[in-house]
Amino acid sequence: MKVLETYEGTIQRELYSADAIAGAIERLACEIAADFRGQPLLLLGVLKGALYVVTDLARAIACVENGPSEVVVDYLCVSSYGNETRSSGEVRLLKDTTETVTGRNVVLVEDIVDNGLTLEYLNALMAERKPATLRSCVLFDKPYHRRVDVPLGYVGLQCPDEFVVGYGLDYQEVFRNLPYLAQLQPWVFQSE
Ligand code: 5GP
């Protein structure tokens, strides 16, 4: 797939194509739709990384027969990486949900899980608010450096032990709009 020339010059390899990602989203949508058949569902996208996952997933769920009775989409925003490729380990809530979580079927939608601290923090934050049910949905699982044993719920694709960009994932805020998942050339990080 042809993308911006400036992106092409910095990409080492494509890890998952846009089609492979779309297939994984469809599968996740079927699993979630089946579990919440006939019930209302609140999808909480974790920004910024999950911006495409949650929007594509919400539309895919709408196309599954006998799915939830309704789907509401809301967002929260956290930061743990700053501009680096290693997590600081400290999760900060930058924007809370606008929807009430109490008593609702909540699925937290994350882009990628690495050490697990972000998801653990968000699970705890949401659990305090007493949702009717709470699950998580993760598009990319990077299980090599887990620091906490956090339950993942719905999992899309396995990710290699690399810093990856694309489909919402950034490096220094760039590459989020790359339609596929990629690994960057090592020289891109040399200024770190
Ligand atoms: P964790 O707290 O599980 O280590 O990381 C969760 C967050 O770190 C993700 O939501 C994502 O924003 C960021 N992250 C983890 N691995 C990567 C990666 O390979 N690339 C990018 N761009 N962000 C990542």
Coordinates of C-alpha atoms and ligand atoms in Angstrom, one line a residue:
M1 CA 0.0 0.0 0.0
K2 CA 1.4 3.4 -1.1
V3 CA 1.7 5.9 1.7
L4 CA 3.4 9.3 2.3
E5 CA 6.9 9.3 0.9
T6 CA 8.2 10.6 4.2
Y7 CA 6.7 7.7 6.0
E8 CA 7.9 5.1 3.4
G9 CA 11.5 6.3 3.9
T10 CA 11.3 5.5 7.7
I11 CA 9.4 2.2 7.7
Q12 CA 11.5 -0.9 8.1
R13 CA 8.7 -3.5 7.6
E14 CA 5.0 -3.9 7.6
L15 CA 3.8 -6.2 10.4
Y16 CA 0.0 -6.3 9.8
S17 CA -1.7 -4.9 6.6
A18 CA -4.8 -2.8 6.7
D19 CA -6.8 -5.8 5.6
A20 CA -5.4 -8.0 8.3
I21 CA -6.3 -5.4 10.9
A22 CA -9.8 -5.0 9.4
G23 CA -10.2 -8.8 9.7
A24 CA -9.2 -8.8 13.3
I25 CA -11.6 -5.9 14.1
E26 CA -14.4 -7.9 12.4
R27 CA -13.7 -10.9 14.5
L28 CA -13.5 -8.9 17.7
A29 CA -16.9 -7.2 16.8
C30 CA -18.5 -10.7 16.4
E31 CA -17.2 -11.9 19.8
I32 CA -18.3 -8.7 21.5
A33 CA -21.7 -8.6 19.7
A34 CA -22.4 -12.2 20.7
D35 CA -21.5 -11.6 24.4
F36 CA -23.8 -8.5 24.6
R37 CA -26.7 -9.7 22.5
G38 CA -29.8 -7.7 23.2
Q39 CA -28.1 -5.5 25.8
P40 CA -26.9 -1.9 25.8
L41 CA -23.1 -1.5 25.5
L42 CA -20.7 1.3 26.3
L43 CA -17.4 1.2 24.4
L44 CA -14.7 3.3 26.0
G45 CA -11.9 4.1 23.7
V46 CA -8.5 4.9 25.3
L47 CA -7.0 7.8 23.4
K48 CA -5.1 8.6 21.6
G49 CA -3.9 5.2 20.4
A50 CA -7.3 3.5 20.2
L51 CA -8.9 6.2 18.1
Y52 CA -9.3 4.0 15.0
V53 CA -9.8 0.8 16.9
V54 CA -12.9 2.1 18.7
T55 CA -14.5 3.8 15.8
D56 CA -14.0 0.8 13.4
L57 CA -15.1 -1.6 16.1
A58 CA -18.2 0.4 16.9
R59 CA -19.2 0.3 13.2
A60 CA -18.4 -3.3 12.8
I61 CA -20.5 -4.2 15.8
A62 CA -23.4 -2.4 14.2
C63 CA -23.2 -4.7 11.2
V64 CA -23.3 -8.0 13.3
E65 CA -26.8 -9.6 13.3
N66 CA -28.3 -10.0 16.8
G67 CA -25.8 -7.9 18.5
P68 CA -26.2 -5.4 21.4
S69 CA -29.5 -3.4 21.6
E70 CA -27.5 -0.2 21.4
V71 CA -23.8 1.0 21.4
V72 CA -22.6 4.2 23.0
V73 CA -19.0 5.3 22.3
D74 CA -17.1 7.5 24.7
Y75 CA -13.4 8.2 25.2
L76 CA -10.8 8.7 27.9
C77 CA -7.3 9.8 27.4
V78 CA -4.2 8.6 29.2
S79 CA -0.5 9.1 28.8
S80 CA 2.3 6.8 29.8
Y81 CA 4.9 7.0 27.1
G82 CA 5.4 10.7 26.6
N83 CA 7.6 11.0 23.5
E84 CA 9.7 8.0 24.2
T85 CA 9.6 4.4 23.1
R86 CA 9.6 3.0 26.6
S87 CA 6.7 3.4 29.0
S88 CA 7.4 5.7 32.0
G89 CA 5.4 3.2 34.1
E90 CA 3.4 6.1 35.5
V91 CA -0.1 6.4 34.0
R92 CA -1.7 9.8 34.0
L93 CA -5.4 10.4 33.2
L94 CA -5.6 13.4 30.8
K95 CA -9.3 13.2 30.1
D96 CA -12.1 11.3 31.9
T97 CA -15.2 9.8 30.3
T98 CA -18.2 12.1 29.8
E99 CA -20.6 9.1 30.1
T100 CA -21.6 7.6 33.5
V101 CA -20.1 4.1 33.9
T102 CA -22.1 3.0 36.9
G103 CA -24.5 0.1 36.1
R104 CA -23.5 -0.2 32.4
N105 CA -21.9 -2.9 30.3
V106 CA -18.5 -1.4 29.7
V107 CA -15.8 -2.6 27.2
L108 CA -12.5 -0.7 27.5
V109 CA -10.9 -0.5 24.0
E110 CA -7.1 -0.3 24.0
D111 CA -4.7 -0.2 21.1
I112 CA -1.9 -2.2 22.5
V113 CA -0.9 -3.8 25.8
D114 CA 2.8 -3.9 26.7
N115 CA 3.7 -3.9 30.4
G116 CA 0.0 -3.9 31.3
L117 CA 0.1 -0.9 33.7
T118 CA -2.2 1.3 31.6
L119 CA -4.9 -1.3 31.4
E120 CA -4.5 -2.2 35.1
Y121 CA -4.9 1.4 36.0
L122 CA -8.0 1.9 33.8
N123 CA -9.6 -1.4 35.0
A124 CA -9.2 -0.2 38.6
L125 CA -10.5 3.3 37.9
M126 CA -13.6 1.9 36.1
A127 CA -14.2 -0.9 38.6
E128 CA -14.5 1.8 41.4
R129 CA -17.5 3.2 39.5
K130 CA -19.3 -0.1 39.7
P131 CA -20.2 -0.9 36.1
A132 CA -22.7 -3.8 35.5
T133 CA -19.9 -5.6 33.6
L134 CA -16.3 -4.6 32.7
R135 CA -14.2 -6.2 30.0
S136 CA -11.3 -5.0 27.9
C137 CA -10.6 -5.3 24.2
V138 CA -7.1 -5.0 23.0
L139 CA -6.1 -4.9 19.3
F140 CA -2.4 -5.7 19.7
D141 CA -1.0 -7.9 22.5
K142 CA 2.7 -7.5 23.2
P143 CA 3.2 -9.9 26.1
Y144 CA 7.0 -10.0 26.5
H145 CA 7.5 -7.3 29.2
R146 CA 4.4 -7.6 31.4
R147 CA 4.8 -6.1 34.8
V148 CA 1.3 -7.0 36.0
D149 CA -0.9 -9.9 35.2
V150 CA -3.9 -8.1 33.8
P151 CA -6.9 -9.9 32.2
L152 CA -7.2 -9.0 28.5
G153 CA -10.8 -10.0 27.6
Y154 CA -10.9 -9.7 23.8
V155 CA -7.6 -9.9 21.9
G156 CA -7.0 -9.0 18.2
L157 CA -3.5 -9.8 17.1
Q158 CA -0.1 -10.8 18.6
C159 CA 2.6 -8.1 18.2
P160 CA 6.3 -8.8 18.0
D161 CA 8.6 -7.5 20.7
E162 CA 9.2 -4.2 18.8
F163 CA 8.1 -0.6 19.1
V164 CA 5.4 -0.4 16.5
V165 CA 3.5 2.5 14.8
G166 CA 0.4 2.9 12.6
Y167 CA -3.4 2.4 12.9
G168 CA -3.5 4.9 15.8
L169 CA 0.0 4.2 17.3
D170 CA 2.5 7.0 17.1
Y171 CA 6.1 7.8 17.4
Q172 CA 6.4 11.4 18.8
E173 CA 2.8 12.0 17.7
V174 CA 3.6 11.0 14.0
F175 CA 2.5 7.9 12.1
R176 CA -0.9 7.5 13.8
N177 CA -2.6 7.8 10.4
L178 CA -0.5 5.1 8.8
P179 CA -3.2 2.6 7.7
Y180 CA -1.1 -0.5 8.7
L181 CA 1.1 -1.6 11.6
A182 CA 4.8 -1.2 11.0
Q183 CA 8.2 -1.2 12.5
L184 CA 10.4 1.8 12.0
Q185 CA 14.0 1.9 10.8
P186 CA 16.4 2.0 13.8
W187 CA 18.0 5.3 12.8
V188 CA 14.6 7.0 13.5
F189 CA 15.3 6.5 17.3
Q190 CA 18.9 7.6 17.3
S191 CA 18.2 11.0 18.8
E192 CA 16.7 9.3 22.0
Ligands
5GP1 P1 1.5 -0.5 28.7 O1 1.0 0.4 29.9 O2 0.7 -1.7 28.6 O3 3.0 -0.7 28.7 O4 1.3 0.4 27.5 C1 0.1 0.8 27.0 C2 0.3 2.0 26.1 O5 1.6 2.3 25.7 C3 -0.5 1.8 24.9 O6 -1.8 2.2 25.0 C4 0.3 2.6 23.8 O7 -0.2 3.9 23.8 C5 1.7 2.6 24.4 N1 2.5 1.6 23.7 C6 2.8 0.3 24.1 N2 3.6 -0.3 23.2 C7 3.7 0.5 22.1 C8 4.3 0.4 20.8 O8 5.0 -0.6 20.4 N3 4.2 1.5 20.0 C9 3.5 2.6 20.4 N4 3.5 3.6 19.5 N5 2.9 2.8 21.6 C10 3.0 1.7 22.4

